[in-house]
Tab-separated table of C-alpha atoms in Angstrom:
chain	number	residue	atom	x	y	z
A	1	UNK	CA	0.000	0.000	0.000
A	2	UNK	CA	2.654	2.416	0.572
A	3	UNK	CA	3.637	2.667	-2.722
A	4	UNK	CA	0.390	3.690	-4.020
A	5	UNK	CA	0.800	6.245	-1.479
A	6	UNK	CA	4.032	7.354	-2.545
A	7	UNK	CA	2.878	7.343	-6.398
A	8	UNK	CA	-0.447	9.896	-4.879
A	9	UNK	CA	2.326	12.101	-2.920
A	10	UNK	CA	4.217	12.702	-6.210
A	11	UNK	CA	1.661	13.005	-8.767
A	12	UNK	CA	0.082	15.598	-6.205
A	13	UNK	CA	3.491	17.370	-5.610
A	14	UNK	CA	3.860	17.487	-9.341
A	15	UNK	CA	0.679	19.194	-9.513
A	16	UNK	CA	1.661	21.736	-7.091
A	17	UNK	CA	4.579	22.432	-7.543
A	18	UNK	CA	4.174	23.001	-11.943
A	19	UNK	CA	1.630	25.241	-10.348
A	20	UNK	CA	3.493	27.492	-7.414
A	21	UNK	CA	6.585	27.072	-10.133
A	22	UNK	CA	4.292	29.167	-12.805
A	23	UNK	CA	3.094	31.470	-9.973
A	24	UNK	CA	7.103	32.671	-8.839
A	25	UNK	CA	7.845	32.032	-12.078
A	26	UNK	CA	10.621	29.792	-11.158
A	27	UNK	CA	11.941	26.826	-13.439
A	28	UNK	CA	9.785	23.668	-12.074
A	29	UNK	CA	12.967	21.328	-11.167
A	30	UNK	CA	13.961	23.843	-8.748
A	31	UNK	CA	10.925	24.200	-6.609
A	32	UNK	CA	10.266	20.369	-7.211
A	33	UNK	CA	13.633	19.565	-5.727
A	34	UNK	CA	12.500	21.436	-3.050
A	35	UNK	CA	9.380	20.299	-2.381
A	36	UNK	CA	10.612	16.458	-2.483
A	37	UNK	CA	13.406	17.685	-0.052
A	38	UNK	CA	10.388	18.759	2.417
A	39	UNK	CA	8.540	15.927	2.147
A	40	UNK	CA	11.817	13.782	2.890
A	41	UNK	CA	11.305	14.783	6.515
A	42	UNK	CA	8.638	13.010	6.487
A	43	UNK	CA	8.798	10.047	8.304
A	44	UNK	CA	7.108	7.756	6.091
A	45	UNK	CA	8.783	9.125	3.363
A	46	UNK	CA	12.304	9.632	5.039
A	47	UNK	CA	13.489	6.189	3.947
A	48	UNK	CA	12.577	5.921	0.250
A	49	UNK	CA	15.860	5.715	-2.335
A	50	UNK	CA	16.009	6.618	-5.920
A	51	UNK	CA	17.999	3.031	-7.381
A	52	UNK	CA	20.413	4.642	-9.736
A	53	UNK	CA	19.926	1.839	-12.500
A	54	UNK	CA	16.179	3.137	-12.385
A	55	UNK	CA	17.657	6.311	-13.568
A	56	UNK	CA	19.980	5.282	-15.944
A	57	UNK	CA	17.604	2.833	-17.684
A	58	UNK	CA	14.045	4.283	-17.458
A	59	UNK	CA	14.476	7.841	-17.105
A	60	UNK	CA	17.744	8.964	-18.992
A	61	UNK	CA	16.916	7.177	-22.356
A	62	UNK	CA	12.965	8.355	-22.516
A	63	UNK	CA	14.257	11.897	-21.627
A	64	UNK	CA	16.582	12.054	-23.652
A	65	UNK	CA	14.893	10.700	-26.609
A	66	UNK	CA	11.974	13.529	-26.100
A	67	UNK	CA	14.468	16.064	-26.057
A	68	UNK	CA	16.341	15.041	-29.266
A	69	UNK	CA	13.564	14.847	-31.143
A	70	UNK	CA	12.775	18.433	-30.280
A	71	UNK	CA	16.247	19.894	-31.085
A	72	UNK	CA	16.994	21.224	-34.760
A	73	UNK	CA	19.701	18.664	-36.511
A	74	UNK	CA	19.889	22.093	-38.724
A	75	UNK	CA	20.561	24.092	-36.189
A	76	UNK	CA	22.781	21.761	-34.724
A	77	UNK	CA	24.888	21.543	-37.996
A	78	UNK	CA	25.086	25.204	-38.139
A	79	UNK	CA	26.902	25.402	-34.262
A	80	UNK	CA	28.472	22.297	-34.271
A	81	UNK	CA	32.146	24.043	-33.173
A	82	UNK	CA	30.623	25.210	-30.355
A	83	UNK	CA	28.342	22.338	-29.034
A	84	UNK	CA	31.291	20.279	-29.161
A	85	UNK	CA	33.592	22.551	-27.516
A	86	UNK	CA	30.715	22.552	-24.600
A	87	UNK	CA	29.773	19.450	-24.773
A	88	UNK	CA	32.876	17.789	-24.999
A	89	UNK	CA	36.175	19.423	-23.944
A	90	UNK	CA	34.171	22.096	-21.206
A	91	UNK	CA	33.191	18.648	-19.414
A	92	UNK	CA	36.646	17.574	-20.038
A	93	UNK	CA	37.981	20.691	-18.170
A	94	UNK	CA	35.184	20.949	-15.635
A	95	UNK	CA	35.883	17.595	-14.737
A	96	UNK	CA	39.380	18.224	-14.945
A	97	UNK	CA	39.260	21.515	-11.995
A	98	UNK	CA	36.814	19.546	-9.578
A	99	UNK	CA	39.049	16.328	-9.871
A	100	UNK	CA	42.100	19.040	-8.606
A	101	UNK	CA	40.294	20.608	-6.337
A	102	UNK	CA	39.112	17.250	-4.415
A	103	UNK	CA	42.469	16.118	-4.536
A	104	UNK	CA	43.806	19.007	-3.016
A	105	UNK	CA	41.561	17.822	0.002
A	106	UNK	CA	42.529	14.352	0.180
A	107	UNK	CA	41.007	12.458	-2.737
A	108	UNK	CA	43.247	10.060	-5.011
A	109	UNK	CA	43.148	11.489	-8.584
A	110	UNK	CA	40.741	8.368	-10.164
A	111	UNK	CA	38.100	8.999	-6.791
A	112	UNK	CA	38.734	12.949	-7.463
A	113	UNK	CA	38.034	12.090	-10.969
A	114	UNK	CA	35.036	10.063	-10.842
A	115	UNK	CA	33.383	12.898	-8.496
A	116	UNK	CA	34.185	15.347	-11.516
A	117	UNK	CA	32.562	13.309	-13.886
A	118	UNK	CA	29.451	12.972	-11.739
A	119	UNK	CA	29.399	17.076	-11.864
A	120	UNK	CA	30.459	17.924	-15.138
A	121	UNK	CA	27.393	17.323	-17.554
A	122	UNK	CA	24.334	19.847	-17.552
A	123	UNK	CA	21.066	18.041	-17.220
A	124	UNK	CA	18.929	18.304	-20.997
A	125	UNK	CA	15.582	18.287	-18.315
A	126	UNK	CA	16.311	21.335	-16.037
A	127	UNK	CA	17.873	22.651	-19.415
A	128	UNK	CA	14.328	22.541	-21.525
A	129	UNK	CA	12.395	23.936	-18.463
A	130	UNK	CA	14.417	28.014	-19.982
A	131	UNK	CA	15.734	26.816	-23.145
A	132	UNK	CA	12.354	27.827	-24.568
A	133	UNK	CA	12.999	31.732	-23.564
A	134	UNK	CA	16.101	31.969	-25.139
A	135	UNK	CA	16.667	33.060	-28.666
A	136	UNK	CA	16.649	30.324	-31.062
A	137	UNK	CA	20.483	29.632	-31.389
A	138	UNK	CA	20.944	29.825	-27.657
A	139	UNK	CA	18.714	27.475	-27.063
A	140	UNK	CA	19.757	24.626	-29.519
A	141	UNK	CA	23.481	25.379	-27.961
A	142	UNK	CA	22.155	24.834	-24.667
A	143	UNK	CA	20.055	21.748	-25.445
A	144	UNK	CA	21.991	19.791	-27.908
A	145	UNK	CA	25.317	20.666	-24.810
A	146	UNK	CA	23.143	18.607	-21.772
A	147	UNK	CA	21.853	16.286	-24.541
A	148	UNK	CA	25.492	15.212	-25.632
A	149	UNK	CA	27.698	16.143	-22.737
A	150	UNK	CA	26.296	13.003	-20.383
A	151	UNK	CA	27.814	10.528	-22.578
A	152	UNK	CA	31.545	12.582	-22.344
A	153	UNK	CA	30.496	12.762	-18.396
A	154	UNK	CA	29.493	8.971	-18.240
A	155	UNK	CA	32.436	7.656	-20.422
A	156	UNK	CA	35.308	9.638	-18.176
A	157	UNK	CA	33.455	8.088	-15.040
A	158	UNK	CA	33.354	4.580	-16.870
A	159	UNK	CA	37.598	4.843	-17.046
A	160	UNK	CA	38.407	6.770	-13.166
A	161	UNK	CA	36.421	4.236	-11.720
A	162	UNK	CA	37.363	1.358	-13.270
A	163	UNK	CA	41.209	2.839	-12.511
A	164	UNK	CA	40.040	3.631	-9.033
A	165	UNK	CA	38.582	-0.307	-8.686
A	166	UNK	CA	41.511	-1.911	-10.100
A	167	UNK	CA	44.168	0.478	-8.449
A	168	UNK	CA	45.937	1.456	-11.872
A	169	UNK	CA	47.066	4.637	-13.205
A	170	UNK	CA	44.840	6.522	-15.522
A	171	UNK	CA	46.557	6.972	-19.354
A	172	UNK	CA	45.947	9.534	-21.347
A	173	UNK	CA	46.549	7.063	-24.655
A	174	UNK	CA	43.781	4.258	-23.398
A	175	UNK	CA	41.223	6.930	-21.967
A	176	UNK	CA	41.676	8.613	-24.991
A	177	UNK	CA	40.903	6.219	-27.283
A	178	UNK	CA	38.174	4.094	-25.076
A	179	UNK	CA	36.546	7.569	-25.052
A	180	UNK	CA	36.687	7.979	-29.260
A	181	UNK	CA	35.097	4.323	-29.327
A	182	UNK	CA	32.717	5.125	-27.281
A	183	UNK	CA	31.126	7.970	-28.831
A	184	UNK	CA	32.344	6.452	-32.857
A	185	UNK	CA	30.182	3.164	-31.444
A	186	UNK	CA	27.502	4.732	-29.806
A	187	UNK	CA	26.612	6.697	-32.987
A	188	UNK	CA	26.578	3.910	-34.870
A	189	UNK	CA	24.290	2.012	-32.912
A	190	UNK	CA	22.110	4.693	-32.891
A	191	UNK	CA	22.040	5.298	-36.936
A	192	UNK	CA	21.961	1.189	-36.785
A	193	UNK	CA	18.907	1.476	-34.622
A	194	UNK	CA	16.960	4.581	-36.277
A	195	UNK	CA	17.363	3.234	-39.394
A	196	UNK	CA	15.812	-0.360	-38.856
A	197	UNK	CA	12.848	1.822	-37.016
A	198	UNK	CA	12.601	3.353	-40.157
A	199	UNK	CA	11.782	0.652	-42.137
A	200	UNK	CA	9.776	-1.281	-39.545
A	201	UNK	CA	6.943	2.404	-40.017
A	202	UNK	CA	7.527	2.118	-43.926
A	203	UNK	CA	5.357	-1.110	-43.094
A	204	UNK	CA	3.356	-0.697	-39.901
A	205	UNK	CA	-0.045	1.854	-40.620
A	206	UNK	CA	-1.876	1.499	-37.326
A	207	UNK	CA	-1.449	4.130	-35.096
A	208	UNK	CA	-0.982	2.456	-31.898
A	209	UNK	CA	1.703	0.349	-33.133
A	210	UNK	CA	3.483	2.793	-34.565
A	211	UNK	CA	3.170	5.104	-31.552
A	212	UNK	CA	3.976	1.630	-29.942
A	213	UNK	CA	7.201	1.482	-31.361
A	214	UNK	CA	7.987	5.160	-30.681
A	215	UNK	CA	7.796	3.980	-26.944
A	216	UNK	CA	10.089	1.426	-26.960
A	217	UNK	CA	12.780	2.752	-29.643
A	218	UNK	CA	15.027	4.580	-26.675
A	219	UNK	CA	15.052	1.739	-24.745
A	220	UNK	CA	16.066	-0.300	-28.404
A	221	UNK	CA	18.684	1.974	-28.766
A	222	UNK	CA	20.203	2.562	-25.352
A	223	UNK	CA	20.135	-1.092	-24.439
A	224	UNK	CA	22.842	-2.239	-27.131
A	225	UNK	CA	25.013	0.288	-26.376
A	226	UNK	CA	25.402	-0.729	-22.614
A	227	UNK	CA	26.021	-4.391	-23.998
A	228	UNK	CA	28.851	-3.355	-26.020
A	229	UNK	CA	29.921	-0.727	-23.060
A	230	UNK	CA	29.538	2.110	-25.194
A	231	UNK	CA	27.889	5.535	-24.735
A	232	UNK	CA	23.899	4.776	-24.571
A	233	UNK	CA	23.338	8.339	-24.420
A	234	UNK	CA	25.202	8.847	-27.528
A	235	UNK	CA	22.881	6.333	-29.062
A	236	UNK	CA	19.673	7.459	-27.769
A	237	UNK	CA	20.425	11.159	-29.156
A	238	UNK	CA	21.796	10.208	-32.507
A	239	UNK	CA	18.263	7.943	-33.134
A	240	UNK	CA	16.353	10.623	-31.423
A	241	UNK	CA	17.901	12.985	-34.524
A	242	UNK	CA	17.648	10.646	-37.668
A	243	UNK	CA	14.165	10.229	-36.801
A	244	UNK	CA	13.006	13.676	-35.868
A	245	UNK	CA	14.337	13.986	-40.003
A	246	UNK	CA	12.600	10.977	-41.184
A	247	UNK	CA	9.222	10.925	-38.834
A	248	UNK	CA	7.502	13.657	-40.927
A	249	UNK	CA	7.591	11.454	-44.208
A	250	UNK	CA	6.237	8.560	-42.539
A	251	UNK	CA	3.920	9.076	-40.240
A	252	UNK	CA	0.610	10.868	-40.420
A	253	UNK	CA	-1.099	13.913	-38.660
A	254	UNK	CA	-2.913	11.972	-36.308
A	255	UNK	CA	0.045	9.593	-35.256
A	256	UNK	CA	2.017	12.540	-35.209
A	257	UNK	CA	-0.799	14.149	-32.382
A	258	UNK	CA	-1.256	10.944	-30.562
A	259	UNK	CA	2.705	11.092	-30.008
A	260	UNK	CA	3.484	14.298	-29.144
A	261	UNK	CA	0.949	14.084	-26.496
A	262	UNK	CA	2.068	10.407	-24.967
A	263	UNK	CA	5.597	12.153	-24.945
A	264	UNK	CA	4.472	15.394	-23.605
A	265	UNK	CA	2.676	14.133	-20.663
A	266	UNK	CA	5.137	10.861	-20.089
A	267	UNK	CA	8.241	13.088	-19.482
A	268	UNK	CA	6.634	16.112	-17.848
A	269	UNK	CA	5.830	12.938	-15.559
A	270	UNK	CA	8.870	11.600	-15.546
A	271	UNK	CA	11.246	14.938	-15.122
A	272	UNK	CA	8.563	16.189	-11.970
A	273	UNK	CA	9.186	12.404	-10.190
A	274	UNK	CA	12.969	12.792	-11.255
A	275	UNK	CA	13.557	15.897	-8.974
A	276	UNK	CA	10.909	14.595	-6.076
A	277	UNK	CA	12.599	11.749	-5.574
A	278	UNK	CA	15.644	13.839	-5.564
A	279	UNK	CA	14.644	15.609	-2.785
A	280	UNK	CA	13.501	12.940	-1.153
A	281	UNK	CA	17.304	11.439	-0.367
A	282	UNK	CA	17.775	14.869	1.005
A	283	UNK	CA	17.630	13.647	4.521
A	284	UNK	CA	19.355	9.946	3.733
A	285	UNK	CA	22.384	12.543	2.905
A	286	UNK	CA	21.980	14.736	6.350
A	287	UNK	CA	21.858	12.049	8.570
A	288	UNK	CA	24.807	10.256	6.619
A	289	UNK	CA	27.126	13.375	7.341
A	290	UNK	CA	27.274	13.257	10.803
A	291	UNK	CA	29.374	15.579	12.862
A	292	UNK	CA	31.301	16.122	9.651
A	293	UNK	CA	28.374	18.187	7.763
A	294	UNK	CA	30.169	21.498	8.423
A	295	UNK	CA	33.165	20.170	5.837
A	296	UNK	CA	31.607	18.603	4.080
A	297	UNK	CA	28.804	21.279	3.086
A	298	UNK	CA	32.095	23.632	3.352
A	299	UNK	CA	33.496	21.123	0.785
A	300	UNK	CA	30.520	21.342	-1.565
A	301	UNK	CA	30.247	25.004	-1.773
A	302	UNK	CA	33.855	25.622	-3.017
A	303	UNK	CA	33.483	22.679	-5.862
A	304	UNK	CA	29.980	24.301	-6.638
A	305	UNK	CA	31.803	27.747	-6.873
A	306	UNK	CA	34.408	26.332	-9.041
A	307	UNK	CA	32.000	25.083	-11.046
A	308	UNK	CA	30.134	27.983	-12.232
A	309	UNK	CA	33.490	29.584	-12.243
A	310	UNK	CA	35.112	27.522	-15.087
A	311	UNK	CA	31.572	27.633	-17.243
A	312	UNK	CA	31.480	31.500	-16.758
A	313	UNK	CA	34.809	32.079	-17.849
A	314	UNK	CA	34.931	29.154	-20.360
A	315	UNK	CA	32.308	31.186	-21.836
A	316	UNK	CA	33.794	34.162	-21.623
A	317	UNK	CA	37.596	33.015	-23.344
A	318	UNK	CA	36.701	30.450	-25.911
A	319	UNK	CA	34.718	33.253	-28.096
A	320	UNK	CA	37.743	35.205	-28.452
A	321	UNK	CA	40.219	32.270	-29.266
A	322	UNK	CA	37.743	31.486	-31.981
A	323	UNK	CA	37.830	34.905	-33.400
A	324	UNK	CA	41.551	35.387	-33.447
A	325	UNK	CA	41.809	32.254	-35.411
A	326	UNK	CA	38.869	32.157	-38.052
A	327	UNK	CA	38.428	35.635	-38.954
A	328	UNK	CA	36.045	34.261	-41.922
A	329	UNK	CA	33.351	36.978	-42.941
A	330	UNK	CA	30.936	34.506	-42.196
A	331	UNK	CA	32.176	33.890	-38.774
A	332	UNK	CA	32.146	37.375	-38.018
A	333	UNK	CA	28.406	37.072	-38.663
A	334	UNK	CA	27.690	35.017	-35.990
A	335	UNK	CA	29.238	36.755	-33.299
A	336	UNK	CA	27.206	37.595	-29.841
A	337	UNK	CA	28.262	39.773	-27.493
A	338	UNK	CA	28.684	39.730	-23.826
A	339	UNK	CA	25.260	39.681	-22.527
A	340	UNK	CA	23.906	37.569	-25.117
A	341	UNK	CA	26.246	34.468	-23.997
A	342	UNK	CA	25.672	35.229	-20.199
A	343	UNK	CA	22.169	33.328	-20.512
A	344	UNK	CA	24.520	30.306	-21.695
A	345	UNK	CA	27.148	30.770	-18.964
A	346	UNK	CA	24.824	30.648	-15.698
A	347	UNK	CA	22.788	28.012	-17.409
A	348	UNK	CA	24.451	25.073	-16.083
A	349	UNK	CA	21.642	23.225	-14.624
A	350	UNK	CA	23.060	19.658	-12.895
A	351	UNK	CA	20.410	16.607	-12.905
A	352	UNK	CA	19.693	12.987	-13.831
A	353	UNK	CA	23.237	11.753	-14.022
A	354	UNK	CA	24.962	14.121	-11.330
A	355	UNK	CA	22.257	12.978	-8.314
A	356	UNK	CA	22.600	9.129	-9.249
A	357	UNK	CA	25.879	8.052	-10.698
A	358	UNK	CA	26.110	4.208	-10.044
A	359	UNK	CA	28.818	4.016	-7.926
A	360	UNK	CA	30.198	0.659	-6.126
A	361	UNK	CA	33.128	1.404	-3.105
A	362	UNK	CA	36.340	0.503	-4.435
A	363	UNK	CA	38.461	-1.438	-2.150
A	364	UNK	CA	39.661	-1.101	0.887
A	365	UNK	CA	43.504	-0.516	-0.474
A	366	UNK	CA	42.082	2.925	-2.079
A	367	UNK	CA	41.657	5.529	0.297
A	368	UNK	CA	39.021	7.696	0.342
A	369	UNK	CA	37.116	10.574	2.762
A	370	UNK	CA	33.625	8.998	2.582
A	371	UNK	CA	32.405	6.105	0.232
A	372	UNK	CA	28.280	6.826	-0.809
A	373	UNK	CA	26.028	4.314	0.234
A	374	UNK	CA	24.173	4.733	-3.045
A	375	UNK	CA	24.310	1.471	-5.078
């Protein structure tokens, strides 16, 4: 019984909180988050844990998938430079300055860089929530960043844990090239995948089927790509954009309505439990700390500093390193100025994969300040 009540207490808290978010006119993760953090306290409620495979298997893929499907491949071509200077190397470097600054306090390098891979990405869910007040170009650079930059995060948590497990050095020639697999694999697997989908609506013509197989195809996609250890967010995204180019000549109006309004509702759903359930762990985490919460929030504030830090002036450098080296007319065309990339700089929103990495305790040999009890 208590997990009908706990499927009431969200759905209601969803409710309320869209609604008080609208009201302050505040973006709906944030007063979700905390409204699930108040409810933690509950006692009833105090106990409940978000599994992190739930996350990275049911939520990730069918959030993603939404999200790709709503991002312009056009637009997309037409920025490319600079999503993948965000959405790779600024997760790279991000990762890079929280794995030095945990260090500095005590961390070995593969358990300081594991906890920079958990907070490098933005989160594509939080992201949407302002993307759609930003100028066009803004938002696609925003959205297609948190849609690609988990699978950079993920992939460079993949290789410091399984150093940090195993007790090895990290190299910079095997991460390296692990990490180009990864992403030259995963997009594969999602052309692979989006194609056969394709083909499979050339010959399907009922509605519910097809609709059917919109369901399950980031599940289809994702699923192979953790076989072959690959990046399934890479796959999801890639299938999410060959079919948001094909869908249009294949399916009709109505499918087309029917759809949208499954996928609408389903991750509106899906993004509001997300951020509850968040919350939720909220008091897990204070009672965890101990008499060492005063550090360790201490701790948290300087990494979260440092993180805004290296996006704002990330954002603020990379601009002018472009422009001293293509000085194309075009390029000049394209510039923004400083206000207009500010938006872009504070925007770094951290979600799905930052709350539940799936992390195992390495062994007792590596040393660490405080191993999560998160499984």
């Amino acid at each position: 019984m208590l997990g009908l009540e706990i499927l009431v207490i969200i759905g209601l808290t969803i409710i309320g909180g869209g609604a008080l978010a609208r009201k302050l006119r505040l973006p709906p993760p944030l007063v979700l988050l905390v409204l699930g953090a108040a409810l933690g306290f509950i006692p009833f409620l105090s106990g409940i844990a978000l599994p992190p495979d739930l996350v990275i298997l049911l939520f990730l893929p069918a959030l993603l998938y939404w999200e790709s499907l709503n991002t312009s491949l056009r637009e997309i071509r037409r920025n490319l430079r600079v999503i993948v200077l965000s959405a790779i190397v600024l997760v790279l470097v991000t990762a890079g300055v929280v794995a030095a600054i945990a260090h500095g306090f005590g961390m070995p390098w593969p358990i300081a860089f594991v906890l920079g891979a958990i907070l490098a990405p933005t989160d594509a869910t939080a992201v949407a929530s302002v993307a759609g007040h930003l100028p066009r170009r803004n938002a696609t650079i925003l959205r297609a960043e948190s849609l690609i930059n988990d699978g950079t995060a993920l992939v460079v948590y993949a290789i410091a844990l399984g150093a940090a497990v195993s007790g090895t050095p990290i190299t910079l020639g095997f991460a390296a090239l692990q990490f180009v697999a990864s992403y030259a694999v995963g997009i594969a697997i999602g052309i692979a995948v989006g194609l056969v989908v394709v083909q499979i609506r050339k010959l399907v013509h009922d509605k519910l089927l097809v609709n059917t197989l919109s369901v399950v195809t980031p599940f289809v996609a994702y699923l192979p790509a953790e076989y072959f250890h690959v990046s399934g967010v890479v796959a999801v995204v890639s299938c999410g954009l060959l079919l948001s180019q094909t869908a249009p000549r294949l399916v009709t109006a109505s499918m087309r309505e029917q759809s949208f309004g499954f996928w609408q509702l389903s991750t509106f759903i899906l993004n509001g439990a997300l951020f509850i359930l968040i919350g939720f762990e909220l008091h897990t985490v204070t009672e965890g700390l101990g008499s060492g919460w005063a550090a360790t929030v201490g701790f948290g504030l300087i990494i979260a500093v440092a993180i805004f830090a290296t996006r704002l002036v990330w954002s603020n450098t990379i601009p002018y390193v472009i422009r001293f080296f293509d000085r194309r007319p075009v390029q000049r065309t394209r510039r923004i100025r400083f206000r207009q990339r500010i938006p872009n700089a504070w925007a770094g929103f951290r979600g799905a994969v930052s709350s539940r990495p799936r992390w195992r305790c390495p062994p007792p040999r590596v040393r660490v300040l405080r191993c999560p009890t998160a499984t």
